Coordinates of C-alpha atoms in Angstrom, one line a residue:
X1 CA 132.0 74.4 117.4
X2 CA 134.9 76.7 118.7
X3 CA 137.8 75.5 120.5
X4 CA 140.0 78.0 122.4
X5 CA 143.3 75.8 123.3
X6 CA 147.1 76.2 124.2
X7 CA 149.2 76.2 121.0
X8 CA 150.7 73.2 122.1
X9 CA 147.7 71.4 121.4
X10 CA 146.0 70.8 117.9
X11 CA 142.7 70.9 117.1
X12 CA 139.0 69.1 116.4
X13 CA 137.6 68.6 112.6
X14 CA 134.1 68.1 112.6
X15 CA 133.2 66.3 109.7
X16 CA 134.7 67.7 107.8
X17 CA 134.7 71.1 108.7
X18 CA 137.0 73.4 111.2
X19 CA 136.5 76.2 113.2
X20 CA 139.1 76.8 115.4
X21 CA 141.3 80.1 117.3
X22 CA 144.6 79.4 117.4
X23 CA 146.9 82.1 119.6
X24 CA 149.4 81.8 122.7
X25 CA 151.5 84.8 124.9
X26 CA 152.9 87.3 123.2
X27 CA 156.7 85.8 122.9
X28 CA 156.5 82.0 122.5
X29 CA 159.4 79.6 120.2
X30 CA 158.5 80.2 116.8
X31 CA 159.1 76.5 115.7
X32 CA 156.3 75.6 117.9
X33 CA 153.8 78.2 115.7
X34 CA 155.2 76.9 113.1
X35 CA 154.7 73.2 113.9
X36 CA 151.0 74.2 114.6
X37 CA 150.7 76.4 111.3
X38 CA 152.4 74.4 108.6
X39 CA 149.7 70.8 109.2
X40 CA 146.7 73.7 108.5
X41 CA 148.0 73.3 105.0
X42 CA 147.9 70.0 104.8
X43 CA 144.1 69.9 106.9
X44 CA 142.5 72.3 105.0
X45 CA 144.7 72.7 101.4
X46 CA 145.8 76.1 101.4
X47 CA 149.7 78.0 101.5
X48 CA 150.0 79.9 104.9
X49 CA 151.4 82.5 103.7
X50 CA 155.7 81.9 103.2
X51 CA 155.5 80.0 106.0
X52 CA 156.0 76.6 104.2
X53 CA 158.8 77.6 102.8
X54 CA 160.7 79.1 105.7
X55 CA 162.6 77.6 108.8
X56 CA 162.1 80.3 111.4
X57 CA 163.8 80.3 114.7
X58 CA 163.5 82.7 117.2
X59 CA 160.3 84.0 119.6
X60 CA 156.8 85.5 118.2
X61 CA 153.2 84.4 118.6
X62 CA 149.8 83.9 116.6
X63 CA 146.6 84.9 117.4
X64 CA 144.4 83.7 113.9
X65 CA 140.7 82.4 113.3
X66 CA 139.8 79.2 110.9
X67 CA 137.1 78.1 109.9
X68 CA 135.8 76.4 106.9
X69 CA 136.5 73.1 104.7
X70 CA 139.1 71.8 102.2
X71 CA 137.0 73.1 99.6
X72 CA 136.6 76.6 101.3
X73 CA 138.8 77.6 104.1
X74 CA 138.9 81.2 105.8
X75 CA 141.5 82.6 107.7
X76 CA 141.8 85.8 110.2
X77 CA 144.4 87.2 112.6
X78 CA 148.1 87.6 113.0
X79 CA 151.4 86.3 113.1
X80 CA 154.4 88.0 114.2
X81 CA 158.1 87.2 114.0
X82 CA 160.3 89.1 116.8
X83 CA 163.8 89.4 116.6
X84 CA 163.7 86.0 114.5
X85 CA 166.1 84.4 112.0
X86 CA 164.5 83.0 108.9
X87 CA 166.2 80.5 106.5
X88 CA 164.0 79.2 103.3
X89 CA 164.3 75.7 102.3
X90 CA 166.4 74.6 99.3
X91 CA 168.1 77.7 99.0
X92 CA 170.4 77.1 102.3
X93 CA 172.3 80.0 102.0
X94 CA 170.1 82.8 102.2
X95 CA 169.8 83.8 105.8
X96 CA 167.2 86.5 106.8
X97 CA 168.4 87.5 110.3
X98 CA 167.1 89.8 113.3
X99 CA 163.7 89.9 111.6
X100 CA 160.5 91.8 113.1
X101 CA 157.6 90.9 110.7
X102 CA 153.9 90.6 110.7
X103 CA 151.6 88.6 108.8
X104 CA 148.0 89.1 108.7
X105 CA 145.3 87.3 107.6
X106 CA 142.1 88.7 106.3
X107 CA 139.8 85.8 105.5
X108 CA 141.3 84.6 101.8
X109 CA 144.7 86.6 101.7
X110 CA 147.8 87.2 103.9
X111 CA 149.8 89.8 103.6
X112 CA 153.5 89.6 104.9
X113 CA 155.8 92.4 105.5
X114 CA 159.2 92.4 107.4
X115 CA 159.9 96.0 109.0
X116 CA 163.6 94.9 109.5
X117 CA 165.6 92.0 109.0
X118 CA 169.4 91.6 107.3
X119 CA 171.3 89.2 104.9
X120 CA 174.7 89.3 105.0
X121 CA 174.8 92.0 107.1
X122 CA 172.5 94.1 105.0
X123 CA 169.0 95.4 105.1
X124 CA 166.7 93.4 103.4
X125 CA 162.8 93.6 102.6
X126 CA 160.4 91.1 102.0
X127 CA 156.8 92.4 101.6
X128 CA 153.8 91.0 99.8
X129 CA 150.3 89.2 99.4
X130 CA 149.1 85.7 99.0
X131 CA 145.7 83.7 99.3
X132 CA 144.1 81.1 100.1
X133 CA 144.0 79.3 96.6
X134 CA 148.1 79.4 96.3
X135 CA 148.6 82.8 94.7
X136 CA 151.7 85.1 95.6
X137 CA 153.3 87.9 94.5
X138 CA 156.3 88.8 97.0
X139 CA 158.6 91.7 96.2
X140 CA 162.1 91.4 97.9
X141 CA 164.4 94.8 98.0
X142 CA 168.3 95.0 99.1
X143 CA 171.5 97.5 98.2
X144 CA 174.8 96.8 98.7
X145 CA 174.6 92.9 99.0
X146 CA 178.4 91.2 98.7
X147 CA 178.0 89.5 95.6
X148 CA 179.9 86.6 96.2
X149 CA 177.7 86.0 98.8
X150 CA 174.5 86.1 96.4
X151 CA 176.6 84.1 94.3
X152 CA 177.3 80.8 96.4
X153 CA 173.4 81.1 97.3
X154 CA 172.6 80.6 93.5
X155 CA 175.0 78.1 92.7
X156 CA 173.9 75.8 96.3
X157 CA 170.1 76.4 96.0
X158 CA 168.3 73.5 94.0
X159 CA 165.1 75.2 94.6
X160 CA 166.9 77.7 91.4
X161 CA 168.8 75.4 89.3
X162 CA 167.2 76.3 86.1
X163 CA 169.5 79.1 86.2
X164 CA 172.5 77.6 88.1
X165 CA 172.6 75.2 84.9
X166 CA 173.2 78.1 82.7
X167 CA 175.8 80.3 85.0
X168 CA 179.2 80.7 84.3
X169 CA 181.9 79.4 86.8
X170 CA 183.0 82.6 88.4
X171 CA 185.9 82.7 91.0
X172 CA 187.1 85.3 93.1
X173 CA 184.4 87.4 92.9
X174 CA 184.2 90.9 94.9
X175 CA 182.0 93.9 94.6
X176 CA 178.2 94.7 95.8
X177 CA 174.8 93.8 94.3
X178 CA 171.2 95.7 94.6
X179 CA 168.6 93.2 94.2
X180 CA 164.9 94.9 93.1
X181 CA 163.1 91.5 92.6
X182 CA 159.2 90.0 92.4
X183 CA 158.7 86.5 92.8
X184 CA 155.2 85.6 91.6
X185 CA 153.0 82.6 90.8
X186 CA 150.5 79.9 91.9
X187 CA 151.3 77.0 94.1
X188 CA 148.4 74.7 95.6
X189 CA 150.3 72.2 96.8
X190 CA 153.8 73.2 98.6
X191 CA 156.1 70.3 97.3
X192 CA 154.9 71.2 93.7
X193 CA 157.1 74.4 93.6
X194 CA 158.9 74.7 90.7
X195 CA 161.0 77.6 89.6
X196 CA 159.7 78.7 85.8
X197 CA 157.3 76.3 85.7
X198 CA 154.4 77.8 88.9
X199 CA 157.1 79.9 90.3
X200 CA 158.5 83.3 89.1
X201 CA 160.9 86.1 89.4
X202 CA 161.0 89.7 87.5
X203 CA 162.5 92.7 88.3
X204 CA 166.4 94.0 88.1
X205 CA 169.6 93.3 89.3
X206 CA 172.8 95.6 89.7
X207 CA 176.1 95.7 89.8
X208 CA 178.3 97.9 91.3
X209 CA 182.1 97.5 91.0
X210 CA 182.6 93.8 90.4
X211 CA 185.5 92.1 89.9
X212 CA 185.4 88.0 89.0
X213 CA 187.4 85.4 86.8
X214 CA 186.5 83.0 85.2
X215 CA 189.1 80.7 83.3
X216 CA 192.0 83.0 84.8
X217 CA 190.8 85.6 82.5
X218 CA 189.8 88.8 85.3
X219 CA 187.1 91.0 84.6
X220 CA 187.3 94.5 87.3
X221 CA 185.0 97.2 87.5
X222 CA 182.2 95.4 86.5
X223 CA 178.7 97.9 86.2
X224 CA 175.3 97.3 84.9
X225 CA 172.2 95.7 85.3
X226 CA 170.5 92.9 84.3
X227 CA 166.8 92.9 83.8
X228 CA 164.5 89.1 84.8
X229 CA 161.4 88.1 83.5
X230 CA 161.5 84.3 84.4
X231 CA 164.1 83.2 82.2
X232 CA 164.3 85.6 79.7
X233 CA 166.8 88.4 80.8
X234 CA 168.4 91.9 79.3
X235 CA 171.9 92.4 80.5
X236 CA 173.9 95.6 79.9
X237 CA 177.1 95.6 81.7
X238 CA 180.4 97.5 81.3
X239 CA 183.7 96.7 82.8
X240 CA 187.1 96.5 82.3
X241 CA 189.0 93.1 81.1
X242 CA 192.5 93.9 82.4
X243 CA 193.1 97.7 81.3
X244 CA 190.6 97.7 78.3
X245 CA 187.1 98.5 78.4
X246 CA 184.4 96.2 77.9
X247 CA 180.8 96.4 76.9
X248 CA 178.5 92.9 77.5
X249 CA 174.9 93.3 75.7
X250 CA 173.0 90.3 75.9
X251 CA 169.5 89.0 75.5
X252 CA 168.4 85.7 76.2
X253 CA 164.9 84.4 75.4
X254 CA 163.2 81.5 76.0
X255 CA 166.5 79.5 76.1
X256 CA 167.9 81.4 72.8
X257 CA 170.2 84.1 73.3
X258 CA 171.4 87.1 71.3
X259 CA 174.6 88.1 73.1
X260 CA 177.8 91.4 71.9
X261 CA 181.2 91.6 72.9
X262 CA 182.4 95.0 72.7
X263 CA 186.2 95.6 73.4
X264 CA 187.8 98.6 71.6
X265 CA 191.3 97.8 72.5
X266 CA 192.8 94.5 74.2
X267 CA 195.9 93.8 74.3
X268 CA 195.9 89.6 74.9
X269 CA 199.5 88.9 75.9
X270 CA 198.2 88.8 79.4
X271 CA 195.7 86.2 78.1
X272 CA 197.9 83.8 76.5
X273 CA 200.6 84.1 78.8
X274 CA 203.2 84.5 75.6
X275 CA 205.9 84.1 77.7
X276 CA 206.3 80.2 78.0
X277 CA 206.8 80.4 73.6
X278 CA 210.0 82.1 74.3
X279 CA 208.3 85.1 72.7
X280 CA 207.0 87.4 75.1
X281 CA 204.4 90.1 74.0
X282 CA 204.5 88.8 70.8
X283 CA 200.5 89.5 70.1
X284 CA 199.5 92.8 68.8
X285 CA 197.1 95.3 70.3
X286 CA 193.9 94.5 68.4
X287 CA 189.9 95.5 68.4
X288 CA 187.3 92.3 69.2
X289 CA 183.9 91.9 68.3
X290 CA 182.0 88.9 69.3
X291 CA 178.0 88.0 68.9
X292 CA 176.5 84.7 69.5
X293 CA 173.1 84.1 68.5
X294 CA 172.2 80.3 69.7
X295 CA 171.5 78.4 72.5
X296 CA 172.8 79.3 76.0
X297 CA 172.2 76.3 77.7
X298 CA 173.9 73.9 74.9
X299 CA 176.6 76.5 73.2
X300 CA 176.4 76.2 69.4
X301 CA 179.9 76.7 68.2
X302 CA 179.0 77.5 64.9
X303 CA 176.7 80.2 65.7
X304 CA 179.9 82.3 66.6
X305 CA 180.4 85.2 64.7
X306 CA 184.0 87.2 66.3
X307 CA 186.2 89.9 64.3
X308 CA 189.1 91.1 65.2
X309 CA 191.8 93.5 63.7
X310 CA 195.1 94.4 64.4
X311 CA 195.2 98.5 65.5
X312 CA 199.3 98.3 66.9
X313 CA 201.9 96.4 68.4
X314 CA 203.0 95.5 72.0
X315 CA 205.4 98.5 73.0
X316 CA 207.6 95.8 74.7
X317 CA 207.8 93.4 71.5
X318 CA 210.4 93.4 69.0
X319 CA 207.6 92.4 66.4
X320 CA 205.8 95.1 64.8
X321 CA 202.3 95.1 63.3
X322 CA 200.8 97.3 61.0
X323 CA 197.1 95.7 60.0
X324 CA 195.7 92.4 59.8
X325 CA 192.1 90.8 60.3
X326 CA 190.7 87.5 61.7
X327 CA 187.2 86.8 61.1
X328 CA 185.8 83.3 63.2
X329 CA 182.2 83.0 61.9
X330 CA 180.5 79.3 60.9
X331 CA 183.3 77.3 62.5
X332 CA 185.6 78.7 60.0
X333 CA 188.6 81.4 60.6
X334 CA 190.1 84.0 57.8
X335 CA 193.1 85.4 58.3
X336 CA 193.4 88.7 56.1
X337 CA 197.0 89.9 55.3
X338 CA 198.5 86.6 56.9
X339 CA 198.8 83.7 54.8
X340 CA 200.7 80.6 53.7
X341 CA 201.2 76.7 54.5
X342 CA 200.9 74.4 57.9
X343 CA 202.0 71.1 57.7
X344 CA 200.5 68.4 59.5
X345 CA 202.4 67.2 62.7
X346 CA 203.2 63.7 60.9
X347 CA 205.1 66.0 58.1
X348 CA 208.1 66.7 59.9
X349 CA 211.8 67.6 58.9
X350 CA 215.2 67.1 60.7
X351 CA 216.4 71.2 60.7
X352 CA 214.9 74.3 60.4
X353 CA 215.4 75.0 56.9
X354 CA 211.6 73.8 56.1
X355 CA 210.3 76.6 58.2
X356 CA 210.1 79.8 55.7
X357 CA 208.8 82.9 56.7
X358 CA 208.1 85.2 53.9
X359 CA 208.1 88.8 54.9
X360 CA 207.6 92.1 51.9
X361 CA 207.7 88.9 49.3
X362 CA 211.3 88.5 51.2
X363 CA 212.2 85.0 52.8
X364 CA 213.4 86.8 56.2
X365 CA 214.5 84.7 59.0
X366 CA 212.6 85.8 61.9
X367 CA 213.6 83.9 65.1
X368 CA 211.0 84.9 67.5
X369 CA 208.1 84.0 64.8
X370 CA 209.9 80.4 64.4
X371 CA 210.1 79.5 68.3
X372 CA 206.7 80.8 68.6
X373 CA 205.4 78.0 65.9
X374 CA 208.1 75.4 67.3
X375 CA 206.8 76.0 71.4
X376 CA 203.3 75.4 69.1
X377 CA 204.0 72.1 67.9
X378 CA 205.9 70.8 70.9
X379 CA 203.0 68.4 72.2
X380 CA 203.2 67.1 68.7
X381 CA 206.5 66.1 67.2
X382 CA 209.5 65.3 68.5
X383 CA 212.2 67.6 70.0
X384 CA 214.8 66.7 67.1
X385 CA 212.4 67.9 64.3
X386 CA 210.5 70.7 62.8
X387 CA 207.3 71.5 61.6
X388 CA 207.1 72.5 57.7
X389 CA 205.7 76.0 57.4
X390 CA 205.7 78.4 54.7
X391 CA 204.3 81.8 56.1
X392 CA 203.7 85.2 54.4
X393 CA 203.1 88.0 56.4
X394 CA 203.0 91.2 54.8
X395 CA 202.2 93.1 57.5
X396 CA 204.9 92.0 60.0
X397 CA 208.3 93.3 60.9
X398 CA 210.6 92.7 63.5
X399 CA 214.3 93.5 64.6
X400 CA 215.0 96.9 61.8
X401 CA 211.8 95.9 59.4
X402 CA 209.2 98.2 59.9
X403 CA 206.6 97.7 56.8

């Protein structure tokens, strides 16, 4: 009825039903417990613990009580982790290293708790309860983590791709992350976990000093926090995009997302790289305001609402600006204060002349604002002729016009 054995060894079932000590010296190779612990989930139907889930190397022993059936299995004792590295399966990058835990059974529930342990180099908690039927609720706690490094453990984890499918593609990233997380749920069976579907996460994430690109565009300073509740999150961040401040206020629920761009004051030479047109700096200092309410996962073009006017020129530019609006909303743009004709590329002339720029209800020649449109065009007619344009812009001046 009781079997007292070296952990080496596994165990008798009795039809059907198990009663059995398991334990060894008090420093031991933690695969071996583990080898011995992880089957008892398959014997008798029940999640020890995080166990499962984790590839633990390093030293530590067991000292536990079962006894019961498939139906009804009971569990006492301890298992402690000294000085070990943990790594959790299908998220390969997340390390938990120099680990002293301790988890204890009390007949239905464990309760795990690490006392110390780092990732990346920083301190890192993992505490929390789970029982016998496949309930958990973990809470994990860290400052100060390098957020690239929480970065590439998202984006390589398939255990988390429902929200890997919806992240940007960041690159150089730099700066720190404090991670105040709950992962919840109910898994009987350990190959059924599924993120979002029996397993969750709630709780906050911050930000502290970020810096990223993505599609060359840099984003420094980055500071706020985003709130989780299984896929729905609340995300408040400020930063700066180049010199100009940026607010970033976005909720996302159920898949839909209600998201506002706040910048003041950009300046987007530096985005356009104006340059190559021969026409450096030739964008004026404006005020952008973008929302999207739509899909996140599947962008919805036409749910793209963005506004932005002209506040000043470019102190290095010849051109000067005084107003002037564009409003993008329903796949359509409208250009206030700038108007006038755009030939097709196939409606081409052989000089200049066809290129009229229309300034104070003046035709003004205005060389800059031609090579600009001519370096547009360039992937679409031929060197030797011109795109027809007819442009009026009362709001422009350059070289002695000010309006």
């Amino acid at each position: 009825e009781k079997t007292k054995t070296p952990i080496e060894n596994l165990f008798a079932v009795f039809g059907g039903k198990w009663k059995s000590e398991i334990y060894c010296t008090e420093s031991v190779d933690l695969k071996v417990v583990q080898n011995v612990v992880n089957p008892l989930h398959e014997i008798l139907n029940f999640i020890v613990g995080p166990v499962p889930i984790m590839d633990i190397r390093g030293k530590g022993n067991i000292d536990i009580l079962v006894k019961g059936n498939r139906k009804n299995p009971h569990i006492w004792g301890t298992m402690n982790f000294l000085n070990s590295n943990v790594g959790f399966k299908d998220i390969p990058d997340l390390n938990l290293e120099n680990a002293n835990a301790i988890l204890s059974f009390n007949d239905k529930t464990a309760v795990f708790k690490n006392s110390s342990g780092t990732v990346n180099n920083k301190e890192f908690n993992i505490s929390g309860t789970c029982d016998l039927d496949g309930k958990f609720d973990f809470d994990i706690l860290s400052q100060n983590q390098p957020s690239v490094k929480l970065y590439q453990a998202i984006t390589n984890s398939n255990f988390i791709s429902e929200y890997t499918k919806v992240l940007p593609k960041f690159d150089n990233i730099q700066g720190q992350t404090d991670l105040s997380l709950k992962i919840y749920g109910a898994v009987k069976h350990i190959e059924d976990l599924a993120i979002n579907k029996n397993v969750f996460a709630k709780g906050e994430i911050t930000l502290k000093n970020n810096s990223f690109a993505l599609k060359n565009i840099t984003t420094n300073n980055a500071n706020g926090q985003i709130k989780l509740d299984g896929t729905n999150t609340d995300t408040q961040i400020d930063a700066l995009i180049e010199n100009s401040p940026m607010q970033i206020k976005s909720k996302i629920k159920y898949g839909f997302g209600d998201i506002i761009v706040n910048i003041p004051r950009l300046n987007p030479n530096f985005i356009f790289d104006t340059s190559k047109y021969n026409a450096p700096h030739c964008l004026p200092i404006v005020s952008l305001v973008g929302k999207y309410r739509g899909s996140v996962e599947n962008f919805e073009y036409n749910k793209l609402n963005l506004v932005s006017k002209v506040l000043d020129s470019d102190p290095n530019s010849d051109i000067k600006y005084t107003s002037g609006e564009v409003v993008i909303s329903n796949n359509k743009a409208n250009i206030k204060n700038l108007s006038g004709y755009i030939g097709k590329p196939e409606l081409t002339r052989a000089s200049r002349y066809y290129m009229i720029t229309i300034l104070n209800n003046r035709n003004v020649y205005l060389p800059k604002v031609q090579k600009t449109i001519i370096e547009s065009y360039k992937d679409y007619v031929f060197s030797s002729n011109y795109p027809f344009v007819v442009l009026h812009m009362p709001f422009l001046a350059g070289y002695g016009f000010h309006v």
